[in-house]
JSON list of C-alpha atoms and ligand atoms in Angstrom, two decimals:
[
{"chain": "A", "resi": 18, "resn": "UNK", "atom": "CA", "xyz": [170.47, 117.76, 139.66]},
{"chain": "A", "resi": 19, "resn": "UNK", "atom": "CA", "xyz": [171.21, 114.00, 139.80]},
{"chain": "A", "resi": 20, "resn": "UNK", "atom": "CA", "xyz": [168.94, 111.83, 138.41]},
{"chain": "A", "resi": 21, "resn": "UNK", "atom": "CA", "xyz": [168.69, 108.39, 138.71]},
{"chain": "A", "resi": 22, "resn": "UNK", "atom": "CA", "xyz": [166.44, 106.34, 136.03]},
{"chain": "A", "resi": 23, "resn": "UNK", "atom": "CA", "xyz": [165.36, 102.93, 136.68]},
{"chain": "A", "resi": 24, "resn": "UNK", "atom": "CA", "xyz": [163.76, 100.62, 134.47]},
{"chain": "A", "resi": 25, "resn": "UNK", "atom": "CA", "xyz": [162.64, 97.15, 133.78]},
{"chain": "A", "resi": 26, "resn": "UNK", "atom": "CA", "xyz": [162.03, 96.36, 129.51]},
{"chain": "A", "resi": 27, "resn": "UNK", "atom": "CA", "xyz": [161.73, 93.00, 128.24]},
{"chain": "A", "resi": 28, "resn": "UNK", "atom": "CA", "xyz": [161.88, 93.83, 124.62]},
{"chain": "A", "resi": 29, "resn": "UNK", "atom": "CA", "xyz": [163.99, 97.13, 124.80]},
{"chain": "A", "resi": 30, "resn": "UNK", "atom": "CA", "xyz": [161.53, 99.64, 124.57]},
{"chain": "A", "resi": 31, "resn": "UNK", "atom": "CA", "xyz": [161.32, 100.94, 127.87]},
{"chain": "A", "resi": 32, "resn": "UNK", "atom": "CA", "xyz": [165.24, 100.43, 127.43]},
{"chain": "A", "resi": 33, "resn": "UNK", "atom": "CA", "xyz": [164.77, 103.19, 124.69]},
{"chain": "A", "resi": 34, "resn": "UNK", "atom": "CA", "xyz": [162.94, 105.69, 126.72]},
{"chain": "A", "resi": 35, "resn": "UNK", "atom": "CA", "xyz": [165.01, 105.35, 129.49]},
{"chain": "A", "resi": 36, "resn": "UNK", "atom": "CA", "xyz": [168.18, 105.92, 127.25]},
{"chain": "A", "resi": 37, "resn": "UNK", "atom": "CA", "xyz": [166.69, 109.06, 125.16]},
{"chain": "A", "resi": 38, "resn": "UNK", "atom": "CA", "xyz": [165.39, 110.25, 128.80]},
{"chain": "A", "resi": 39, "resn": "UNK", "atom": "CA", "xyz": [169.02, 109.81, 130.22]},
{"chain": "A", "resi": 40, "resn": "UNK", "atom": "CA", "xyz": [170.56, 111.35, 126.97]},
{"chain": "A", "resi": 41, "resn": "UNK", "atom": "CA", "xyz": [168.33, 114.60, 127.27]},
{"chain": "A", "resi": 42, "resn": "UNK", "atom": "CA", "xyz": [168.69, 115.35, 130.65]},
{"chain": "A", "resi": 43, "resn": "UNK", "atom": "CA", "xyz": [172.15, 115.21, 130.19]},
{"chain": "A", "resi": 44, "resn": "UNK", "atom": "CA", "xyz": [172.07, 117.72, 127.33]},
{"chain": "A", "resi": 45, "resn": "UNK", "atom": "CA", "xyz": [170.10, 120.04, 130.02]},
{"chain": "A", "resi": 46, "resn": "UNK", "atom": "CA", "xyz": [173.29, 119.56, 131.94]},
{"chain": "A", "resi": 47, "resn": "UNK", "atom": "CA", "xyz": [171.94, 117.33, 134.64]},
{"chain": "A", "resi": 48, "resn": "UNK", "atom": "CA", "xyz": [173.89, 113.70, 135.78]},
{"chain": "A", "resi": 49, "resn": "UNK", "atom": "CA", "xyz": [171.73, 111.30, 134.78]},
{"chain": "A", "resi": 50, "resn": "UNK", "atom": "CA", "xyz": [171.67, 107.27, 134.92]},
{"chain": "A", "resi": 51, "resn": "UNK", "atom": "CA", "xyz": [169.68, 104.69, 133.06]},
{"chain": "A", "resi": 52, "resn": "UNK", "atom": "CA", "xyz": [169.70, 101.03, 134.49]},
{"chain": "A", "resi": 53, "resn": "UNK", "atom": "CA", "xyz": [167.95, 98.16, 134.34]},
{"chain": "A", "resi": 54, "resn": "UNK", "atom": "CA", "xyz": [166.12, 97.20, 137.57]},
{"chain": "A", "resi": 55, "resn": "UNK", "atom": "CA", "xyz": [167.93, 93.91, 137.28]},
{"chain": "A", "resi": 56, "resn": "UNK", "atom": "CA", "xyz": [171.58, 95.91, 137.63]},
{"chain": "A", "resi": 57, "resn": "UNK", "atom": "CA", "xyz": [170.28, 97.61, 140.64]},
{"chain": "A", "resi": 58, "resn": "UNK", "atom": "CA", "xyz": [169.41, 97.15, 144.77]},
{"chain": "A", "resi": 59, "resn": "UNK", "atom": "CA", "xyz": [166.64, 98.85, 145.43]},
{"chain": "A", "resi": 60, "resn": "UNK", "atom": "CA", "xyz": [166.97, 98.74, 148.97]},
{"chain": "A", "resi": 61, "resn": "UNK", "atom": "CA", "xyz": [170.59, 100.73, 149.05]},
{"chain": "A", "resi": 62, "resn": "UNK", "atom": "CA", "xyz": [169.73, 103.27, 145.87]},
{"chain": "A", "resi": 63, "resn": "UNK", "atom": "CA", "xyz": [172.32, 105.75, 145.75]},
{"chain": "A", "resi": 64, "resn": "UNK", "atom": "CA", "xyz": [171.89, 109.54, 146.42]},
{"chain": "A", "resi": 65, "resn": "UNK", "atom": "CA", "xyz": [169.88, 111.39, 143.66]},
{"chain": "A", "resi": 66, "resn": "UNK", "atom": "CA", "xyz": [167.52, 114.64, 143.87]},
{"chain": "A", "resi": 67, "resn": "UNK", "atom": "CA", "xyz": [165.12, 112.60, 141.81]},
{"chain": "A", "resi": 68, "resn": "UNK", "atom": "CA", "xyz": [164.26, 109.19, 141.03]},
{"chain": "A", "resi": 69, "resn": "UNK", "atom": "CA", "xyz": [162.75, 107.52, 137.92]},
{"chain": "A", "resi": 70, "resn": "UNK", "atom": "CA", "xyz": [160.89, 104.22, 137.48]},
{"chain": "A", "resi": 71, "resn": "UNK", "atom": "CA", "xyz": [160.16, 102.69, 134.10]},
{"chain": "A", "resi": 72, "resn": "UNK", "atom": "CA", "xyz": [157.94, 99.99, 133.29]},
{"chain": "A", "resi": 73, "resn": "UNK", "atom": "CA", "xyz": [156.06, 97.65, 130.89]},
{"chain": "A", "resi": 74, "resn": "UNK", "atom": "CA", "xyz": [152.23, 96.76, 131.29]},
{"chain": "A", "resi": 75, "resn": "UNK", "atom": "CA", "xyz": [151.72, 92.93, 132.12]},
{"chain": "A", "resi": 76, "resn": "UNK", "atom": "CA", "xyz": [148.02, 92.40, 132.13]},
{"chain": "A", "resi": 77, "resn": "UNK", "atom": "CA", "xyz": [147.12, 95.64, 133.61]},
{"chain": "A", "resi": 78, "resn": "UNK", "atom": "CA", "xyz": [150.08, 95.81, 136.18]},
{"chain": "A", "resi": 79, "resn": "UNK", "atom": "CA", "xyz": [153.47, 96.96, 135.92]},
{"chain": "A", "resi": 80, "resn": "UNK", "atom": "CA", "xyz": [155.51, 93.87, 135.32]},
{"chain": "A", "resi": 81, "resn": "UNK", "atom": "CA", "xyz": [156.18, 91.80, 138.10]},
{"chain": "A", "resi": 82, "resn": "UNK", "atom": "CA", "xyz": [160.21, 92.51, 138.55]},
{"chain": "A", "resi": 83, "resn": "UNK", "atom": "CA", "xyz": [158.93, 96.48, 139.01]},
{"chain": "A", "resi": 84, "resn": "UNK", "atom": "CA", "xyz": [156.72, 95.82, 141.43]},
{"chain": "A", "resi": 85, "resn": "UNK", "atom": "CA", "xyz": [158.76, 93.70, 143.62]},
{"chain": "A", "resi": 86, "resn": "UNK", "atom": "CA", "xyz": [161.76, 96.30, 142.82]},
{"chain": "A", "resi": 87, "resn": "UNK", "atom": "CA", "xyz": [159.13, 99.27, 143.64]},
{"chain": "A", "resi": 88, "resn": "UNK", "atom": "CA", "xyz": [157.89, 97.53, 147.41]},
{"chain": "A", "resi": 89, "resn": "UNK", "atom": "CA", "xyz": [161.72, 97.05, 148.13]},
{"chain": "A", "resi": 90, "resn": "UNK", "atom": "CA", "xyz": [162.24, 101.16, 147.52]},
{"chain": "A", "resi": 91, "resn": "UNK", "atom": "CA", "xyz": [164.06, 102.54, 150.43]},
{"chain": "A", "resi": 92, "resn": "UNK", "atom": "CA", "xyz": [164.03, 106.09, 150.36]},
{"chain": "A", "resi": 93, "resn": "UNK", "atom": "CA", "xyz": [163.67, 108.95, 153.06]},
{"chain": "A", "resi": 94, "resn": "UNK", "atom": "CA", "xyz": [159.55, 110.33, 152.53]},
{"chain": "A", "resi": 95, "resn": "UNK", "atom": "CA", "xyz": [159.45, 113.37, 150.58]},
{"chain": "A", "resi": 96, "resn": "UNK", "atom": "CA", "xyz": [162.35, 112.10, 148.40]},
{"chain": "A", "resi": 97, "resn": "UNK", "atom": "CA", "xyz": [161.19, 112.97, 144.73]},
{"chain": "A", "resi": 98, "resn": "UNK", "atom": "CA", "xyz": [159.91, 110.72, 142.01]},
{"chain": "A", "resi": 99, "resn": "UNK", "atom": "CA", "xyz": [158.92, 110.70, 138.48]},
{"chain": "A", "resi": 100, "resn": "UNK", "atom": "CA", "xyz": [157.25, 107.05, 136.56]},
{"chain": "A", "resi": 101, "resn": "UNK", "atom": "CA", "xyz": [157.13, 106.29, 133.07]},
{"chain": "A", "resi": 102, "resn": "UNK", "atom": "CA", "xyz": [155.34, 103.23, 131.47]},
{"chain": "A", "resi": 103, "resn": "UNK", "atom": "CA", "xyz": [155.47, 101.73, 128.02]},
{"chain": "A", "resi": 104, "resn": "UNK", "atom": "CA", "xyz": [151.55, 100.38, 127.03]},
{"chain": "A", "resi": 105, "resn": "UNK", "atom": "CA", "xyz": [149.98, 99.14, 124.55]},
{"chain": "A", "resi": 106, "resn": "UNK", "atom": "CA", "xyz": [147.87, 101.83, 122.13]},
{"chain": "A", "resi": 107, "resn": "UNK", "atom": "CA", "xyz": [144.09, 101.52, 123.03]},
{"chain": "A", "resi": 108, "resn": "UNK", "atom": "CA", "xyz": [142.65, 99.84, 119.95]},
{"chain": "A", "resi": 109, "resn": "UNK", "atom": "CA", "xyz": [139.03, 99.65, 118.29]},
{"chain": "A", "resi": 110, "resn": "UNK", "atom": "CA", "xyz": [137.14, 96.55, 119.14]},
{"chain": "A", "resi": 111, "resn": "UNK", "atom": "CA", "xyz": [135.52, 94.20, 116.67]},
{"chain": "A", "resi": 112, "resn": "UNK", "atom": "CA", "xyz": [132.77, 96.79, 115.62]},
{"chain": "A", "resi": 113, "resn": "UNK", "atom": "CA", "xyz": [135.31, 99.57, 115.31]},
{"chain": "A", "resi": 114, "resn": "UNK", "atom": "CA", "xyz": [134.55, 101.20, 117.98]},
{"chain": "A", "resi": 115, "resn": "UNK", "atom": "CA", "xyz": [137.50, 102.95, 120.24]},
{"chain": "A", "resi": 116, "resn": "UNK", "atom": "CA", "xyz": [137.43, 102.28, 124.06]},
{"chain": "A", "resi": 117, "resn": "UNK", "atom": "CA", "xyz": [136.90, 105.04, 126.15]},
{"chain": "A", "resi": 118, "resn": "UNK", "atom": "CA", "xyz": [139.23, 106.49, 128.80]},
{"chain": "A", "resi": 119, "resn": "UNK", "atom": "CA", "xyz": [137.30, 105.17, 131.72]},
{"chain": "A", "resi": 120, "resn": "UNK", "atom": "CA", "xyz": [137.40, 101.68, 129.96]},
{"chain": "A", "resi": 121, "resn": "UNK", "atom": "CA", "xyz": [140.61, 101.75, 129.56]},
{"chain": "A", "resi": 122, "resn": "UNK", "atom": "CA", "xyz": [141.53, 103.17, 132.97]},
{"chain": "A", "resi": 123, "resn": "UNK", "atom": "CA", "xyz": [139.36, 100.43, 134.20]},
{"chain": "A", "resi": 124, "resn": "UNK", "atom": "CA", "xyz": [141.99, 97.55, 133.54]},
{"chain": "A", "resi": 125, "resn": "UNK", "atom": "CA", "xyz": [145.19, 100.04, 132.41]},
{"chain": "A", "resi": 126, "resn": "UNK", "atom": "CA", "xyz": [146.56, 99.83, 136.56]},
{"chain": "A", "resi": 127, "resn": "UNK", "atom": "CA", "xyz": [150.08, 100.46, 135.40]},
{"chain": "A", "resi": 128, "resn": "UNK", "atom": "CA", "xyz": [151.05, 103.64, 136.66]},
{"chain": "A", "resi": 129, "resn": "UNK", "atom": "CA", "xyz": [148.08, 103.69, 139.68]},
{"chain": "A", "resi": 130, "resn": "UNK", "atom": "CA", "xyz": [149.78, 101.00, 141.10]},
{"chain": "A", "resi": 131, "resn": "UNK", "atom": "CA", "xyz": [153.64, 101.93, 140.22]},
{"chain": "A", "resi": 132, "resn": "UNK", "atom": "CA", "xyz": [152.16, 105.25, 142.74]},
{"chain": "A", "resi": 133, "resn": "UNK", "atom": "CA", "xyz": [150.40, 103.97, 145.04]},
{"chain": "A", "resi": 134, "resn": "UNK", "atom": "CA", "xyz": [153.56, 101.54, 146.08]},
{"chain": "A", "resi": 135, "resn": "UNK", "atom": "CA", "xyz": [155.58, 104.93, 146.18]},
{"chain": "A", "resi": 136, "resn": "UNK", "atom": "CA", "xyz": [153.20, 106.92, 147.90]},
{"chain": "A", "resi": 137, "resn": "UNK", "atom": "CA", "xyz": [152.42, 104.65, 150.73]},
{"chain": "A", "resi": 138, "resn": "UNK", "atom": "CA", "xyz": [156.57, 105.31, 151.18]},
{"chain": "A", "resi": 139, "resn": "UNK", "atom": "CA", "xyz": [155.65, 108.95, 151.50]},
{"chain": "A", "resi": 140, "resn": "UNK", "atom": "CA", "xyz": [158.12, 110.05, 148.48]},
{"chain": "A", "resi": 141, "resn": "UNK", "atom": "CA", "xyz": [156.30, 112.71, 146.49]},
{"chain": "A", "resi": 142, "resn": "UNK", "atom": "CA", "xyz": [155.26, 112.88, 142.46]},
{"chain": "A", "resi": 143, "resn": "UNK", "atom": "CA", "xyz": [156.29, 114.74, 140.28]},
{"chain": "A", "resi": 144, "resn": "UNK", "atom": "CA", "xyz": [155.80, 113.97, 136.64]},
{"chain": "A", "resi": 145, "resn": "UNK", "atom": "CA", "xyz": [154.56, 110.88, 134.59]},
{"chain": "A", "resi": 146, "resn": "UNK", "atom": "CA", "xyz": [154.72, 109.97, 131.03]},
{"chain": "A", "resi": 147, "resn": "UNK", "atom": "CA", "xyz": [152.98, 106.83, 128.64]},
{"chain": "A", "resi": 148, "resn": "UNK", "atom": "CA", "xyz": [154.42, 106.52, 125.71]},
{"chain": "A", "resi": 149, "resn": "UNK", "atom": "CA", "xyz": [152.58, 103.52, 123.76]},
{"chain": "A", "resi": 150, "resn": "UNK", "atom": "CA", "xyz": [154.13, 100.79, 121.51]},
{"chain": "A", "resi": 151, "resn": "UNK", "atom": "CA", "xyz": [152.46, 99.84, 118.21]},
{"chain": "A", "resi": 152, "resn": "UNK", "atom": "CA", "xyz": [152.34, 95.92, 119.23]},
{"chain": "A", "resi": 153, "resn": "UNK", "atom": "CA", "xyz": [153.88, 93.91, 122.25]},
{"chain": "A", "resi": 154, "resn": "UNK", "atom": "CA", "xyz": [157.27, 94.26, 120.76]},
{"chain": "A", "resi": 155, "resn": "UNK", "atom": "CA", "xyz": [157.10, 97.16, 119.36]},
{"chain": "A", "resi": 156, "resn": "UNK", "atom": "CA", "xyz": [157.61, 99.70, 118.01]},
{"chain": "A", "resi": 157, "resn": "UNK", "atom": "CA", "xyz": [157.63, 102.35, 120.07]},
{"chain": "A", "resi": 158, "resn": "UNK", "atom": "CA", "xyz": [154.52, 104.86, 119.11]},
{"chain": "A", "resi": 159, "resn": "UNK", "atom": "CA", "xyz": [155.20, 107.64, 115.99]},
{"chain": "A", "resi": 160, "resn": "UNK", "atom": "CA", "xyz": [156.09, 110.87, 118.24]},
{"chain": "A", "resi": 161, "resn": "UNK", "atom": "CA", "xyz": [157.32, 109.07, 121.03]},
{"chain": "A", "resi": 162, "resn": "UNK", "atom": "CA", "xyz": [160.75, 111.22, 121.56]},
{"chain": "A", "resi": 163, "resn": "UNK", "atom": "CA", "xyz": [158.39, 114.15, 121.67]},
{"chain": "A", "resi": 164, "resn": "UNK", "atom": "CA", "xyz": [156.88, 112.88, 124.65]},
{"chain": "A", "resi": 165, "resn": "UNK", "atom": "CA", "xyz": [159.86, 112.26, 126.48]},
{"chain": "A", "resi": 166, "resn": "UNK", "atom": "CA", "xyz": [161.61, 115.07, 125.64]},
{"chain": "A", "resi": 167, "resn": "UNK", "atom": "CA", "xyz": [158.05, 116.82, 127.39]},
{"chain": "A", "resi": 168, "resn": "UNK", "atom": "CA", "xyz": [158.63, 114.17, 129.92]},
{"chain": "A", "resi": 169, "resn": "UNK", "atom": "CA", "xyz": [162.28, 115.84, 130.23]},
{"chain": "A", "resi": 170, "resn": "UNK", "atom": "CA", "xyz": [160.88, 119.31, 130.24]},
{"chain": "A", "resi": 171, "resn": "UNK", "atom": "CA", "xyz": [158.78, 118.42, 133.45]},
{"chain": "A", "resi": 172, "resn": "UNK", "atom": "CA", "xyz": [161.26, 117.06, 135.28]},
{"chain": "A", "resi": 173, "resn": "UNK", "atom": "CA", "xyz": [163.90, 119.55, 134.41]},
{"chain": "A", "resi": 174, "resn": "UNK", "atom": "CA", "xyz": [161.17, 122.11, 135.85]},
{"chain": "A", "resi": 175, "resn": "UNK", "atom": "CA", "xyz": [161.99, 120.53, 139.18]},
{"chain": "A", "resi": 176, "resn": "UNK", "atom": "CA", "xyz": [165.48, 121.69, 139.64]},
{"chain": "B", "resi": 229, "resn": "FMN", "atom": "C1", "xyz": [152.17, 88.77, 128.72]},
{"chain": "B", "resi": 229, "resn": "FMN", "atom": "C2", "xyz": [152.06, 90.21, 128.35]},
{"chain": "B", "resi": 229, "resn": "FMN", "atom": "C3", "xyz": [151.02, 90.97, 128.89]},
{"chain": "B", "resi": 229, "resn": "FMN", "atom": "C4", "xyz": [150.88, 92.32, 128.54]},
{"chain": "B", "resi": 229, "resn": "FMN", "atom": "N1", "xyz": [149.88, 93.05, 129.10]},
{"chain": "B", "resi": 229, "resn": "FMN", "atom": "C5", "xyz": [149.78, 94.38, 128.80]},
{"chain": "B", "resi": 229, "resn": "FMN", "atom": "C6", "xyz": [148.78, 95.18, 129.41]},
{"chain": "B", "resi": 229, "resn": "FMN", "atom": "O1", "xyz": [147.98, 94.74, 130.22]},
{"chain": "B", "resi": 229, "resn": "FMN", "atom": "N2", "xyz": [148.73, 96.48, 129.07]},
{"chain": "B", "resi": 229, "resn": "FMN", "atom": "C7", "xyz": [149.60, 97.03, 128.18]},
{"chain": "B", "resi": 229, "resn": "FMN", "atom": "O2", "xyz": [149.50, 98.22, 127.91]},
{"chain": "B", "resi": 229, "resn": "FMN", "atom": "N3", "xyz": [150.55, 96.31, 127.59]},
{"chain": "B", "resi": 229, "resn": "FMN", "atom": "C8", "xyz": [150.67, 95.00, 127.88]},
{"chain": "B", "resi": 229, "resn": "FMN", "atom": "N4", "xyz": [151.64, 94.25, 127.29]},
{"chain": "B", "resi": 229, "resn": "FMN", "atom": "C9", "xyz": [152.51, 94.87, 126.30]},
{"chain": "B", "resi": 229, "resn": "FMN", "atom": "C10", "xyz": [153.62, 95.67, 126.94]},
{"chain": "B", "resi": 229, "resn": "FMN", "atom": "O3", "xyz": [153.15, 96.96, 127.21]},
{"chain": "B", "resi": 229, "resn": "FMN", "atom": "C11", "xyz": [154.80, 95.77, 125.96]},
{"chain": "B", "resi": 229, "resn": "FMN", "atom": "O4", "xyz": [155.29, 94.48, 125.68]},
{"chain": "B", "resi": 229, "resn": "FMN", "atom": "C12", "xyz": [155.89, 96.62, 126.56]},
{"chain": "B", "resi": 229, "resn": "FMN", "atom": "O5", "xyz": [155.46, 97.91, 126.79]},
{"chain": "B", "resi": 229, "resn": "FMN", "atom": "C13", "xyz": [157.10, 96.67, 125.67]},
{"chain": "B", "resi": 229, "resn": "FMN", "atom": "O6", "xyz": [158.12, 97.28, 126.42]},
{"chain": "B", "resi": 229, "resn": "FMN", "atom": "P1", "xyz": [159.57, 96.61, 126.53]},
{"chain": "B", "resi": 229, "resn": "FMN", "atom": "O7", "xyz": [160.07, 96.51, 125.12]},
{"chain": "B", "resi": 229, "resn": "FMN", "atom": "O8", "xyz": [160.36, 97.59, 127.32]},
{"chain": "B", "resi": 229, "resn": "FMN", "atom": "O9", "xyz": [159.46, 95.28, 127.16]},
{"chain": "B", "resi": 229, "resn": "FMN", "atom": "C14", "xyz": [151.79, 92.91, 127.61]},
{"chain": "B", "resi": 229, "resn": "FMN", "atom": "C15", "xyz": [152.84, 92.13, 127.09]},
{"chain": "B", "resi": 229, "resn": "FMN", "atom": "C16", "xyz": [152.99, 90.81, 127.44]},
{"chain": "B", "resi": 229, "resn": "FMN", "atom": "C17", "xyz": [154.13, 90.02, 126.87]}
]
């Protein structure tokens, strides 16, 4: 299967994911890419069986360069599709108390919005993946390769 991963990272931890992604679907014997959204067109993307899309959270959005790279998309409907983000941990407020998941769901729009630009293109889900960083830079979460090599393991089901 060809795979093509793209993904924006301002402080190379999306960068990371996309590269361990890359490196294990390799190892699973697939051709795999990693670039940054700046390196590519996304309005001639070349052939792939499936296509990733990698972003940061910017105030409850995917950063701005995705979503303008993610409305440019041209690919035939029913062409496959996988997203990753990189988000912040939920953390406990002042009182110690941890929000909940419709709370954070509430103003967490990353990936809703990273599908619902795909979607209204017709191309078709398959798998998703958050993997958290500690603090805006970083690091990325403890366990993190675990989740992308799960992340791997989905879309690997898909051949
Ligand atoms: C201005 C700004 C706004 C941010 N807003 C969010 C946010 O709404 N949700 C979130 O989970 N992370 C937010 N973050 C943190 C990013 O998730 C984090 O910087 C990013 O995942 C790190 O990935 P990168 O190293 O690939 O850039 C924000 C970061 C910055 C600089």
């Amino acid at each position: 299967m060809r795979i093509e991963i793209y993904h924006a990272s301002k402080y190379g931890n999306g960068k990371e994911v996309a590269e361990e992604l890359r490196r294990l679907l390799e190892a699973k014997g697939h051709h795999a890419r990693a670039q940054h959204i700046t390196d590519a067109s996304p309005g001639s993307l070349p052939d792939a069986d499936l296509y990733v899309f990698g972003s940061p959270g910017r105030i409850g959005k995917p950063i701005g360069g995705m979503r303008r790279f993610l409305k440019k998309v041209n690919l035939p409907a029913g062409t496959r599709y996988a997203i990753f983000s990189t988000e912040i941990a939920p953390r406990p407020d002042k009182d110690g108390r941890m929000p909940t998941e419709e709370e954070v769901a509430k103003w967490q729009r990353i990936q809703p919005l990273m599908d619902e630009l795909l979607r209204t293109k017709g191309l078709k889900k398959v798998a998703d993946a958050k993997v958290y960083v500690n603090d805006v830079k970083g690091p990325l979460e403890e366990g993190w390769r675990k989740k992308v090599e799960q992340f791997a393991d989905a879309l690997a089901d898909h051949t």
